[in-house]
Amino acid sequence: MSLSEGPEQPRIGVDEWVASAEERRARSPLARAQDAIERVPAAVKLVALVVPFAVFPLFVNSQYLMQVGIDTVIFVLLALGLNVAVGWVGLLDLGYVAFFGIGAYLYAAVASEYAGRYWDAAIAIPVIAVAVAVSGFLVGLPSRRLVGDYLAIVTLFFLQLWLVVLINASWSRGPNGISDIYPLQFFGRQVTSLDAYFYVALIAFVVIVSFLYLLNQSRTGRAWRALREDELAAELMTMPVNRLKLMGFAVGAGIAGVAGAIYAPVQGAVFPANFDLVLLITLYAMVVLGGAGSLVGVTVGAVLINGVLEALNDADNASWIFYGVVAIALLALLKPWWQPIAVLVATVVLGFAVHEIAEQVRPSLVGGVTLGDSRLDRLADSWVLLPENVLTGDGVPTGWLGRLAYIGLVAAILGLTLVRSHLWRLVALVPVLYLAACVWANVLVAQPAVARFVLIGAMLVALMAYRPEGLFGKQRVEIV
Amino acid sequence: MSAEERVPLLEVQGLSLAFGGVRCLDGLDLTVGEGEVVSVIGPNGAGKTTLFNVITGVYPPEAGEILFEGKSLLGLDPHQIARRGIARTFQTLRLFLNMTVKENVMAAAYGHTRAGVLRSVLRTPGMRREEREIEQLAEERLAFFGDRLVGYRWRQPAYSLSYANRRRLEIARATAAKPRLLLLDEPAAGMNPVETHEMTELIGRLREEGGYTILVIEHDMHVVEGISDRVVALDHGIKIAEGTFGEVATDPRVVEAYLGTSAATERK
């Protein structure tokens, strides 16, 4: 007899209220969009992911853009591999880029004039995938009992070790790299055009993403998710946690190896500097932005970030992205809707006012021209404080105001975080935003190398505040 | 029926463990026969959960022997011990909170399933069959709790369950590992009287229908009385009493352990 059965009795202990909490919870538009995406069958998602890539070469006839396309797909592959260790198994692997390097150098070792060999890619790529997976396994072996920060330190050490060896060893030709790598060759036919390389990378993407999807929907994928949730419970529920972690490490490394084996022949050369910490941080940004654990998310994250990074190289696009990111961040972070709009309007008004006053008081303060050449930049010229440009030899303006404003901006942002009252913070935000625009127009727009990472950082900070689980990631719940 | 007449499924001999200067287990002997339900009671800090942790391999003991089906468990990893046929639940629930209810149970089938990476990715017929079996097993284990964990609940994340349902889900997950011996750590903790009563029935059903041998830690004496063939009382890592519920409950040393010396003297 069960006390809660029978329709006429009160259903004591049957807790529909708790169970329906999920439905009642107010959901953001993004979360609802995510639910909708989750209901879409996997095959449809795969097609939706691949079609934009597949038609990309049809609309592009510049060699530069094709190169960007290939790089993007390689970044997607790398992010997918990193996602296995970070998103699925939950290991903080900071040595990941080394496996990309091992893959690239292995290709150089089996197909280059330097090595004196020319393996067919149909053999080379699978062999490299397995070899790099084995190397991942071996790296994981001594660190398999380490968790969290300790694992991060050991793997970071491994990456540095790899770089030091590459730079100093004679077989790798040190910092000069190996530069006479043969192109990919499938069954005797060489891949020569960038379009063909793009499709090779795309096929690798389809194979790997299907592989990962199917693996995630199996007992291994379940075990990975389980051990990420609770290692001890997973171990006590018959899952060999250490072996599973090593497997995750190896699978991720193998995928990085494939990416390396495509990257090396595309570039025609490999250098130690290709596999540094900047790349690692970029990959982490992709995984985190897209949503660790989600294949769609990681793919979108990689495309977005690589797209933004490339676009930022051009000063004309850069300003659009800068003002766009600021506007979107404000819209995402400030609620209700009228607050960000009020702040933006106030900033615009403040800008014109300051500009007008400066022009009356000291015309030289606004006599400069932004480096960018878009309509937005022309508009900004009559809005921000921009002293007459003094260009150095390499065309970088050395405005004293810009440098001062840069330091001031950092101080102002720090100060902003100390303001307690919401209203005052909104008020203080207006001059800070204007200051940021001044810094942008004076300094950053001319220095894409710095600006790109400042902007990516700002994007991540805004996203993490709005949606810590990333664009497509799943919110994780801990019960206290 | 006394324990000696049955084949001992689990035999613990002279088990000792200390953390620093604190002796958690001190020469503990314990036997659990096939098909028995044995309760472990004792005040907080008596070493009950530590006993579970040592049996399941979380902590290696300093001295003593643990035999399961006559074979030693010492030196095995926890997952190997679990595969031999010992599954447990946790006093402080340890579900895979962000996985669905059904996935929680399916995950525990890892030990008795085979499909590796290659077969999983190629979706061989054998792998598909195994996957269907795991799913059926999970549905069947969840159906054990009536309509509480079936239907739409399968697809809900474990964190959305109520406290009592999370306790039930832990039991379902443990049984999906296909154990012979189930270790339940305070299965009725935090439940209301109705749910506690249900849990008492449930443990009986686990033995009758599931065929599990059960070692259970419980503080609620009504539950202990309702389910136990035998009761073992611990205090400071030492077994202070063993026998039927009636024998143990009236044992002066048990009363002393729970209430202190003067209470024990007064009862005499």
XYZ file of C-alpha atoms in Angstrom:
748
model
C 0.000 0.000 0.000
C 1.297 3.371 -0.883
C -0.128 6.298 0.991
C -0.163 8.688 -1.894
C -2.051 6.537 -4.383
C -5.699 6.900 -5.285
C -7.156 9.925 -6.995
C -9.464 10.955 -4.159
C -6.718 11.255 -1.587
C -4.519 14.288 -1.226
C -1.311 13.518 -3.089
C 1.004 13.949 -0.159
C 4.625 13.720 -1.120
C 3.883 14.026 -4.819
C 5.704 17.208 -5.452
C 4.439 18.570 -8.737
C 5.141 22.054 -7.546
C 8.836 21.377 -7.316
C 8.882 19.396 -10.514
C 7.233 22.146 -12.508
C 9.697 24.751 -11.236
C 11.507 24.537 -14.545
C 8.448 25.665 -16.503
C 7.551 28.413 -14.106
C 10.979 29.924 -14.027
C 11.061 33.167 -15.951
C 13.135 32.461 -19.027
C 15.178 34.928 -20.969
C 14.662 35.144 -24.746
C 18.081 33.556 -25.214
C 17.158 30.647 -22.960
C 13.931 30.129 -24.892
C 15.807 30.258 -28.160
C 18.157 27.669 -26.736
C 15.264 25.375 -25.813
C 13.989 25.693 -29.363
C 17.428 24.843 -30.720
C 17.639 21.831 -28.449
C 14.458 20.379 -29.913
C 15.861 20.497 -33.432
C 17.099 17.067 -34.576
C 20.867 16.665 -34.657
C 21.065 16.027 -38.398
C 19.226 19.282 -39.139
C 21.594 21.138 -36.846
C 24.580 19.647 -38.620
C 23.219 20.742 -42.007
C 22.458 24.204 -40.612
C 26.030 24.455 -39.358
C 27.653 23.180 -42.524
C 25.626 24.917 -45.263
C 26.831 28.468 -44.496
C 30.387 27.156 -44.591
C 29.833 25.145 -47.747
C 28.481 28.091 -49.731
C 31.104 30.490 -48.376
C 33.603 29.968 -51.247
C 30.851 30.578 -53.830
C 30.411 34.154 -52.639
C 34.021 34.914 -51.964
C 36.568 35.581 -54.638
C 39.381 37.074 -52.636
C 42.341 34.950 -51.657
C 42.521 36.767 -48.340
C 38.944 35.922 -47.404
C 39.420 32.272 -48.404
C 42.438 32.162 -46.110
C 40.304 33.638 -43.321
C 37.674 30.989 -44.038
C 40.198 28.166 -43.747
C 41.619 29.632 -40.540
C 38.107 29.872 -39.144
C 37.364 26.198 -39.815
C 40.697 25.230 -38.248
C 39.814 27.339 -35.218
C 36.454 25.566 -35.055
C 38.236 22.194 -35.066
C 40.565 23.335 -32.298
C 37.700 24.696 -30.209
C 35.776 21.421 -30.649
C 38.772 19.466 -29.371
C 39.316 21.776 -26.421
C 35.644 21.443 -25.592
C 36.083 17.706 -24.969
C 38.544 18.249 -22.127
C 37.100 21.506 -20.803
C 33.410 21.318 -21.584
C 32.688 17.629 -21.242
C 35.215 16.126 -18.875
C 35.700 19.367 -16.941
C 39.506 19.405 -16.981
C 41.306 22.734 -17.072
C 43.811 21.857 -19.793
C 46.235 24.717 -20.478
C 48.596 22.627 -22.571
C 46.102 22.006 -25.339
C 47.840 24.136 -27.969
C 50.885 21.873 -27.732
C 48.879 19.048 -29.324
C 48.001 21.340 -32.219
C 51.740 21.965 -32.566
C 52.579 18.271 -32.360
C 50.078 17.573 -35.138
C 51.520 20.321 -37.355
C 55.125 19.282 -36.782
C 54.227 15.627 -37.331
C 52.815 16.566 -40.718
C 56.036 18.422 -41.422
C 57.874 15.252 -40.429
C 55.990 13.044 -42.904
C 55.530 15.454 -45.815
C 58.200 18.048 -46.412
C 61.354 18.514 -48.380
C 63.179 18.818 -45.073
C 62.008 15.379 -43.957
C 62.507 13.914 -47.414
C 59.146 12.103 -47.225
C 55.813 12.732 -48.841
C 53.030 10.703 -47.272
C 49.577 10.636 -48.760
C 47.180 12.659 -46.585
C 44.706 9.774 -46.510
C 47.313 7.930 -44.449
C 49.056 10.858 -42.790
C 46.006 12.511 -41.216
C 44.613 9.384 -39.491
C 48.097 8.349 -38.366
C 48.751 11.815 -36.953
C 45.351 11.849 -35.222
C 46.145 8.581 -33.478
C 49.739 9.548 -32.673
C 48.714 12.868 -31.133
C 45.906 11.163 -29.210
C 48.509 8.774 -27.801
C 50.721 11.716 -26.862
C 47.700 13.265 -25.124
C 47.236 10.027 -23.248
C 50.888 10.043 -22.191
C 50.725 13.657 -21.008
C 47.566 12.844 -19.103
C 49.124 9.806 -17.473
C 51.229 11.566 -14.823
C 48.617 14.248 -14.269
C 45.534 12.062 -14.138
C 45.137 12.347 -10.394
C 45.437 16.114 -10.458
C 42.348 18.268 -10.439
C 41.547 21.897 -11.086
C 44.393 24.364 -10.620
C 47.056 21.700 -10.239
C 46.212 20.094 -13.537
C 46.205 23.550 -15.130
C 49.722 24.208 -13.833
C 51.117 20.876 -14.986
C 49.608 21.161 -18.471
C 50.787 24.754 -18.809
C 54.242 23.520 -17.899
C 53.949 20.887 -20.618
C 53.091 23.578 -23.199
C 56.110 25.649 -22.167
C 58.310 22.571 -22.273
C 57.097 21.838 -25.793
C 57.814 25.405 -26.901
C 61.281 25.438 -25.354
C 62.137 22.144 -27.027
C 60.818 23.396 -30.385
C 62.823 26.582 -30.213
C 66.048 24.908 -29.163
C 66.045 21.533 -30.866
C 67.884 21.031 -34.113
C 65.348 18.633 -35.669
C 62.696 21.369 -35.512
C 65.105 23.954 -36.937
C 64.448 26.122 -33.882
C 62.660 29.435 -34.298
C 63.183 29.357 -38.061
C 60.629 26.589 -38.282
C 60.151 24.128 -41.098
C 59.147 26.028 -44.174
C 59.181 23.606 -47.090
C 56.094 21.580 -46.236
C 54.368 19.812 -49.123
C 50.689 20.433 -49.780
C 48.116 17.798 -48.861
C 47.928 14.966 -51.335
C 44.967 12.619 -51.516
C 45.602 9.407 -53.479
C 48.323 11.064 -55.489
C 46.352 14.228 -56.249
C 47.650 17.399 -54.702
C 45.407 19.927 -53.043
C 46.516 23.221 -54.489
C 43.793 25.873 -54.399
C 42.613 27.552 -51.242
C 39.046 26.531 -52.125
C 40.099 22.893 -52.068
C 41.827 23.332 -48.710
C 38.700 24.951 -47.384
C 36.620 21.919 -48.350
C 39.187 19.532 -46.881
C 38.926 21.423 -43.590
C 35.139 21.420 -43.862
C 35.031 17.656 -44.405
C 37.256 17.250 -41.341
C 34.762 19.419 -39.453
C 31.780 17.281 -40.516
C 33.582 14.064 -39.581
C 34.770 15.377 -36.219
C 31.536 17.021 -35.185
C 29.601 13.834 -36.049
C 32.173 11.770 -34.182
C 31.822 13.984 -31.120
C 28.036 14.055 -31.292
C 27.779 10.276 -31.471
C 30.373 9.843 -28.733
C 28.512 12.250 -26.479
C 25.316 10.252 -26.993
C 26.916 7.068 -25.740
C 27.857 5.498 -22.489
C 31.241 7.236 -22.617
C 29.668 10.679 -23.053
C 27.303 9.995 -20.178
C 30.191 8.918 -17.984
C 32.124 12.096 -18.855
C 29.181 14.267 -17.920
C 28.671 12.272 -14.746
C 32.256 12.642 -13.602
C 32.176 16.350 -14.347
C 29.158 16.601 -12.064
C 30.553 14.527 -9.233
C 33.782 12.594 -9.540
C 33.410 10.548 -6.376
C 29.824 9.566 -7.122
C 30.811 8.583 -10.669
C 33.653 6.417 -9.386
C 31.342 4.720 -6.887
C 28.791 4.140 -9.651
C 31.232 1.856 -11.519
C 32.855 4.508 -13.741
C 36.677 4.376 -13.911
C 37.178 8.114 -13.483
C 40.916 8.213 -14.141
C 40.695 6.205 -17.343
C 37.773 8.307 -18.556
C 39.716 11.511 -17.960
C 42.660 10.156 -19.920
C 40.279 9.234 -22.725
C 38.904 12.783 -22.800
C 42.420 14.152 -22.890
C 43.377 11.821 -25.717
C 40.278 12.496 -27.839
C 40.744 16.260 -27.522
C 44.441 15.957 -28.369
C 43.683 13.801 -31.414
C 41.317 16.445 -32.789
C 43.959 19.141 -32.228
C 46.347 16.864 -34.110
C 44.011 16.718 -37.124
C 43.736 20.513 -37.041
C 47.530 20.728 -36.980
C 47.884 18.312 -39.885
C 45.625 20.555 -41.996
C 47.131 23.801 -40.733
C 50.735 22.900 -41.602
C 50.211 22.292 -45.348
C 47.850 25.300 -45.651
C 50.578 27.551 -44.281
C 53.322 25.641 -45.979
C 55.442 26.261 -42.904
C 55.349 25.765 -39.141
C 57.018 27.936 -36.514
C 57.131 27.585 -32.730
C 55.468 30.989 -32.474
C 52.283 29.555 -34.058
C 51.527 27.599 -30.905
C 51.737 30.099 -28.094
C 49.637 31.237 -25.153
C 47.779 33.855 -27.192
C 46.304 31.078 -29.309
C 45.385 29.135 -26.176
C 43.600 32.132 -24.678
C 41.773 32.780 -27.934
C 40.590 29.154 -27.997
C 39.379 29.367 -24.420
C 37.545 32.582 -25.283
C 35.815 30.729 -28.140
C 34.745 27.826 -25.938
C 33.585 30.064 -23.109
C 31.757 32.539 -25.353
C 29.950 29.832 -27.309
C 29.126 27.792 -24.244
C 31.363 25.010 -22.969
C 29.824 21.619 -23.569
C 27.698 22.562 -26.572
C 28.944 21.536 -30.021
C 26.818 24.167 -31.760
C 27.895 26.780 -29.228
C 31.597 26.081 -29.548
C 31.352 26.217 -33.343
C 29.480 29.518 -33.275
C 31.889 30.886 -30.655
C 34.909 30.059 -32.785
C 33.376 31.632 -35.908
C 32.317 34.744 -34.006
C 35.624 35.369 -32.300
C 37.766 34.628 -35.307
C 35.457 36.790 -37.417
C 35.725 39.671 -34.972
C 39.509 39.306 -34.724
C 39.891 39.397 -38.485
C 37.473 42.291 -38.917
C 39.385 44.277 -36.304
C 42.497 44.216 -38.446
C 40.767 46.750 -40.659
C 40.359 50.116 -38.930
C 37.146 50.807 -40.889
C 35.370 47.782 -39.487
C 36.960 48.152 -36.107
C 34.972 51.217 -35.117
C 31.672 49.609 -36.089
C 32.549 46.618 -33.935
C 33.660 48.787 -31.042
C 30.514 50.904 -30.929
C 28.404 47.823 -31.630
C 29.914 45.862 -28.748
C 29.437 48.801 -26.378
C 25.792 49.238 -27.389
C 25.007 45.513 -27.168
C 26.792 45.192 -23.829
C 24.754 48.078 -22.431
C 21.497 46.628 -23.742
C 22.355 43.242 -22.264
C 23.542 44.444 -18.877
C 21.187 47.278 -17.993
C 17.561 46.538 -17.216
C 14.884 47.748 -17.813
C 15.204 48.680 -21.466
C 15.037 52.460 -21.061
C 18.186 52.617 -18.958
C 20.711 51.684 -21.638
C 18.950 53.981 -24.100
C 19.048 56.854 -21.618
C 22.736 56.235 -21.007
C 23.508 56.117 -24.721
C 21.558 59.286 -25.472
C 23.201 61.072 -22.534
C 26.639 59.971 -23.768
C 25.968 61.299 -27.261
C 24.714 64.627 -25.874
C 27.667 64.891 -23.498
C 30.045 64.208 -26.367
C 28.702 66.955 -28.587
C 28.641 69.366 -25.659
C 32.248 68.629 -24.670
C 33.325 68.806 -28.287
C 31.624 72.175 -28.744
C 33.156 73.622 -25.584
C 36.612 72.340 -26.484
C 36.346 73.823 -29.943
C 35.557 77.242 -28.464
C 38.231 77.079 -25.783
C 41.077 75.392 -27.609
C 40.544 74.342 -31.230
C 43.696 72.233 -31.319
C 41.997 69.752 -28.962
C 39.598 68.676 -31.697
C 41.668 69.209 -34.790
C 42.632 65.586 -35.339
C 41.191 62.900 -37.592
C 40.582 59.266 -36.608
C 42.557 56.678 -38.466
C 39.438 54.799 -39.469
C 37.734 55.777 -42.690
C 34.145 54.648 -42.221
C 31.153 56.934 -41.876
C 31.136 56.177 -38.192
C 34.696 57.433 -37.846
C 33.855 60.665 -39.671
C 30.943 61.090 -37.294
C 33.222 60.435 -34.346
C 35.629 63.096 -35.513
C 33.066 65.745 -34.631
C 32.167 64.088 -31.380
C 35.243 62.899 -29.469
C 38.186 64.940 -28.292
C 40.880 64.301 -30.831
C 43.974 66.512 -30.796
C 45.825 67.115 -34.025
C 47.591 63.928 -34.960
C 51.316 63.730 -34.694
C 52.214 60.622 -36.639
C 55.326 58.608 -35.875
C 57.333 56.892 -38.561
C 55.081 53.829 -38.723
C 51.922 55.893 -38.877
C 50.850 55.431 -35.253
C 49.543 58.651 -33.722
C 51.266 59.705 -30.522
C 48.569 61.821 -28.990
C 49.271 62.836 -25.439
C 45.553 63.099 -24.746
C 44.965 59.546 -25.859
C 47.575 58.166 -23.478
C 46.321 60.237 -20.594
C 42.743 59.204 -21.340
C 43.809 55.552 -21.494
C 45.149 55.675 -17.938
C 42.147 57.729 -16.888
C 39.779 55.168 -18.396
C 41.279 52.286 -16.457
C 41.029 54.323 -13.245
C 37.478 55.390 -14.086
C 36.318 51.823 -14.716
C 37.827 50.715 -11.420
C 36.147 53.667 -9.725
C 32.852 52.775 -11.374
C 32.854 49.358 -9.737
C 33.077 51.063 -6.331
C 29.938 53.141 -6.829
C 27.195 51.501 -4.793
C 24.053 53.341 -5.799
C 22.557 52.106 -9.042
C 21.424 55.573 -10.089
C 24.829 57.146 -9.532
C 26.478 54.307 -11.350
C 24.269 55.037 -14.363
C 25.173 58.711 -14.155
C 28.883 57.954 -13.814
C 28.695 55.517 -16.709
C 28.014 58.361 -19.159
C 31.399 60.156 -18.856
C 33.196 56.797 -18.649
C 31.661 55.707 -21.941
C 32.643 58.988 -23.525
C 36.158 58.603 -22.188
C 36.260 55.098 -23.669
C 35.209 56.461 -27.053
C 37.991 59.054 -26.847
C 40.525 56.365 -26.000
C 39.265 54.276 -28.876
C 39.511 57.054 -31.442
C 42.869 58.305 -30.191
C 44.782 55.147 -29.451
C 43.146 51.804 -29.994
C 41.761 52.152 -33.498
C 45.312 52.571 -34.748
C 46.605 49.561 -32.860
C 44.541 46.537 -33.858
C 46.909 44.125 -32.122
C 46.001 45.578 -28.735
C 42.479 46.628 -29.585
C 41.350 43.168 -30.655
C 42.136 41.637 -27.293
C 40.730 44.562 -25.348
C 37.501 44.176 -27.308
C 37.352 40.401 -27.013
C 37.945 40.840 -23.289
C 35.129 43.372 -23.064
C 32.817 41.049 -25.020
C 33.574 38.177 -22.677
C 33.123 40.271 -19.536
C 29.763 41.543 -20.751
C 28.635 38.073 -21.789
C 29.761 36.446 -18.560
C 27.811 39.009 -16.579
C 24.708 38.493 -18.702
C 24.943 34.779 -19.383
C 27.724 32.967 -17.503
C 27.080 29.703 -19.337
C 27.941 31.206 -22.736
C 25.718 31.720 -25.771
C 24.591 28.126 -26.185
C 25.825 26.657 -22.936
C 23.541 25.105 -20.382
C 23.117 26.814 -17.093
C 24.477 24.598 -14.363
C 22.675 24.407 -11.074
C 24.280 23.627 -7.759
C 22.080 22.851 -4.814
C 23.443 24.382 -1.654
C 16.975 -17.333 10.988
C 20.269 -16.146 12.326
C 23.141 -14.749 10.362
C 25.422 -17.731 10.966
C 23.228 -20.130 8.993
C 23.518 -18.091 5.810
C 26.441 -17.636 3.510
C 28.120 -14.363 4.569
C 28.045 -12.016 1.594
C 30.132 -9.365 3.281
C 32.612 -10.053 6.018
C 34.480 -7.250 7.746
C 37.239 -8.273 10.165
C 39.143 -6.067 12.576
C 38.665 -2.923 10.491
C 40.571 0.113 11.789
C 40.997 3.626 10.499
C 42.185 6.833 12.145
C 42.344 10.389 10.878
C 45.176 11.991 12.794
C 44.443 11.190 16.415
C 40.784 10.399 15.882
C 40.003 6.707 15.730
C 37.018 6.418 13.401
C 36.981 2.656 13.238
C 38.639 0.467 15.809
C 38.848 -3.245 15.194
C 35.357 -3.493 13.793
C 33.891 -6.903 12.905
C 30.730 -7.165 10.875
C 29.035 -9.888 8.870
C 26.166 -9.446 6.454
C 24.503 -12.599 5.166
C 22.955 -13.038 1.738
C 19.460 -11.538 1.678
C 19.752 -9.900 5.064
C 18.803 -6.357 5.987
C 21.267 -5.095 8.590
C 20.973 -1.657 10.162
C 23.919 0.273 11.515
C 22.997 2.744 14.222
C 24.960 4.975 16.522
C 25.270 8.597 17.536
C 26.724 11.186 15.188
C 30.432 10.642 14.674
C 30.257 6.986 15.610
C 31.943 5.934 12.363
C 28.944 4.671 10.407
C 29.553 6.596 7.201
C 33.290 5.957 7.528
C 32.481 2.240 7.587
C 30.627 2.678 4.273
C 33.496 4.684 2.845
C 36.001 1.991 3.758
C 33.850 -0.831 2.365
C 33.372 1.009 -0.941
C 37.077 1.793 -1.225
C 36.954 5.564 -0.727
C 39.376 5.240 2.187
C 41.870 2.406 2.512
C 41.709 0.883 6.010
C 44.791 0.863 8.238
C 44.154 -2.632 9.433
C 41.639 -5.367 8.924
C 40.119 -7.264 6.035
C 36.999 -6.867 3.932
C 35.718 -9.965 2.163
C 32.935 -9.803 -0.390
C 31.689 -13.165 -1.643
C 34.754 -14.577 0.107
C 37.209 -12.413 -1.869
C 39.194 -9.515 -0.469
C 38.305 -6.000 -1.571
C 41.479 -4.412 -0.231
C 43.577 -2.563 -2.772
C 40.786 -2.297 -5.339
C 39.690 1.048 -6.780
C 36.185 2.169 -5.823
C 34.850 1.513 -9.325
C 36.222 -2.031 -9.235
C 34.528 -2.643 -5.902
C 31.306 -1.243 -7.332
C 31.609 -3.635 -10.285
C 32.027 -6.575 -7.913
C 28.493 -5.789 -6.750
C 28.457 -3.154 -4.020
C 26.503 0.023 -4.704
C 25.711 2.787 -2.290
C 23.782 5.969 -1.707
C 25.103 9.032 0.066
C 24.055 10.719 3.265
C 24.590 14.085 1.623
C 23.017 13.448 -1.757
C 25.508 13.205 -4.600
C 23.443 13.054 -7.743
C 24.633 14.174 -11.164
C 22.513 17.267 -10.714
C 22.723 18.734 -14.205
C 21.936 15.481 -15.966
C 18.392 14.280 -16.529
C 16.712 11.872 -14.149
C 16.968 9.045 -16.650
C 20.589 9.799 -17.516
C 21.511 9.637 -13.842
C 20.328 6.049 -13.738
C 21.711 5.169 -17.175
C 25.168 6.446 -16.185
C 25.403 3.867 -13.413
C 25.074 1.063 -15.966
C 28.620 1.854 -17.120
C 30.158 -1.029 -15.192
C 28.186 -3.817 -16.849
C 28.125 -2.435 -20.392
C 30.810 -2.726 -23.020
C 30.550 -0.366 -26.008
C 33.821 1.520 -26.483
C 34.559 4.719 -28.378
C 34.766 3.084 -31.797
C 31.563 1.073 -31.469
C 29.751 4.095 -30.054
C 30.741 6.281 -32.961
C 29.979 3.632 -35.584
C 26.648 2.823 -33.899
C 27.085 -0.898 -34.405
C 23.966 -3.052 -33.921
C 25.481 -4.391 -30.693
C 25.981 -0.884 -29.367
C 22.425 0.122 -30.253
C 21.057 -2.971 -28.560
C 23.110 -2.248 -25.450
C 21.926 1.368 -25.442
C 18.291 0.170 -25.614
C 18.937 -2.227 -22.762
C 20.456 0.532 -20.631
C 17.443 2.690 -21.324
C 15.018 -0.090 -20.446
C 16.957 -0.824 -17.285
C 16.774 2.824 -16.267
C 13.047 3.040 -16.955
C 12.436 -0.150 -15.025
C 14.516 1.004 -12.050
C 12.718 4.341 -11.973
C 9.322 2.626 -12.211
C 10.151 0.949 -8.924
C 9.055 4.151 -7.203
C 5.549 4.198 -8.642
C 4.680 7.213 -10.749
C 7.067 9.559 -8.989
C 10.029 9.251 -11.297
C 8.424 8.215 -14.560
C 7.053 9.869 -17.669
C 7.842 13.532 -18.032
C 10.270 13.335 -15.101
C 12.702 11.265 -17.160
C 13.738 14.273 -19.154
C 13.937 16.682 -16.234
C 17.257 17.612 -14.713
C 17.933 15.954 -11.377
C 18.225 19.301 -9.607
C 14.567 20.013 -10.269
C 13.469 17.083 -8.106
C 12.256 17.488 -4.560
C 14.490 16.348 -1.742
C 12.636 13.080 -1.196
C 12.643 12.316 -4.904
C 16.351 12.954 -5.059
C 16.811 10.352 -2.330
C 14.708 7.927 -4.360
C 16.672 8.701 -7.495
C 19.903 7.895 -5.674
C 18.518 4.487 -4.783
C 17.396 3.922 -8.379
C 20.853 4.894 -9.599
C 22.542 2.532 -7.154
C 20.370 -0.396 -8.254
C 21.182 0.295 -11.925
C 24.765 -0.724 -11.177
C 23.297 -4.229 -10.647
C 24.710 -4.745 -7.167
C 24.212 -7.680 -4.816
C 24.816 -5.546 -1.755
C 23.191 -2.142 -1.356
C 24.604 0.307 1.160
C 22.005 2.928 2.045
C 23.279 5.891 4.024
C 20.343 7.415 5.917
C 17.719 6.833 3.224
C 14.977 8.475 5.291
C 16.911 11.537 6.412
C 15.006 14.757 5.894
C 11.795 13.029 4.865
C 8.385 13.761 6.313
C 6.554 11.028 8.281
C 4.580 9.815 5.259
C 7.673 9.581 3.111
C 9.587 7.890 5.926
C 6.861 5.290 6.176
C 7.064 4.732 2.436
C 10.820 4.379 2.616
C 10.382 1.609 5.215
C 8.127 -0.291 2.818
C 10.454 0.422 -0.029
C 13.477 -1.113 1.666
C 11.397 -4.222 2.307
C 10.448 -4.319 -1.370
C 14.055 -3.832 -2.423
C 14.910 -7.029 -0.605
C 11.821 -9.018 -1.666
C 11.524 -7.921 -5.299
C 15.029 -6.760 -6.039
C 16.790 -9.547 -4.191
C 19.350 -7.170 -2.748
C 21.173 -7.645 0.485
C 20.998 -4.353 2.344
C 23.247 -2.649 4.848
C 21.609 0.543 5.994
C 22.565 3.450 8.236
C 19.497 4.996 9.791
C 18.695 7.310 12.647
C 14.922 6.945 12.575
C 14.228 4.096 15.009
C 10.812 3.386 13.495
C 12.482 2.695 10.195
C 15.196 0.615 11.861
C 12.582 -1.402 13.703
C 10.530 -1.862 10.564
C 13.230 -3.116 8.259
C 16.030 -4.788 10.186
C 16.796 -8.449 10.541
C 19.685 -7.412 12.682
C 20.941 -4.187 14.189
C 24.559 -3.223 14.831
C 25.273 -0.291 17.134
C 28.522 1.635 16.802
C 30.118 4.223 19.032
C 33.578 5.723 18.581
C 34.298 3.191 15.868
C 33.640 0.216 18.130
C 30.747 -2.189 17.882
C 28.911 -1.817 21.182
C 25.933 -4.041 20.518
C 24.516 -6.423 17.934
C 21.293 -8.375 17.711
C 17.607 -7.921 17.006
C 16.173 -4.443 17.237
C 14.677 -5.232 20.657
C 17.965 -6.484 22.040
C 19.989 -3.567 20.804
C 17.480 -0.866 21.694
C 17.441 -1.945 25.339
C 21.154 -2.575 25.599
C 22.471 -0.272 28.362
C 25.616 0.545 26.364
C 23.506 1.748 23.433
C 21.346 3.865 25.715
C 24.525 5.252 27.244
C 26.018 6.068 23.867
C 22.905 7.982 22.845
C 21.892 9.601 26.125
C 24.945 9.614 28.408
C 25.890 7.767 31.573
C 23.399 9.082 34.079
C 20.442 8.280 31.841
C 21.735 4.757 31.484
C 22.107 4.412 35.234
C 18.639 5.713 35.881
C 17.122 3.222 33.465
C 18.781 0.433 35.423
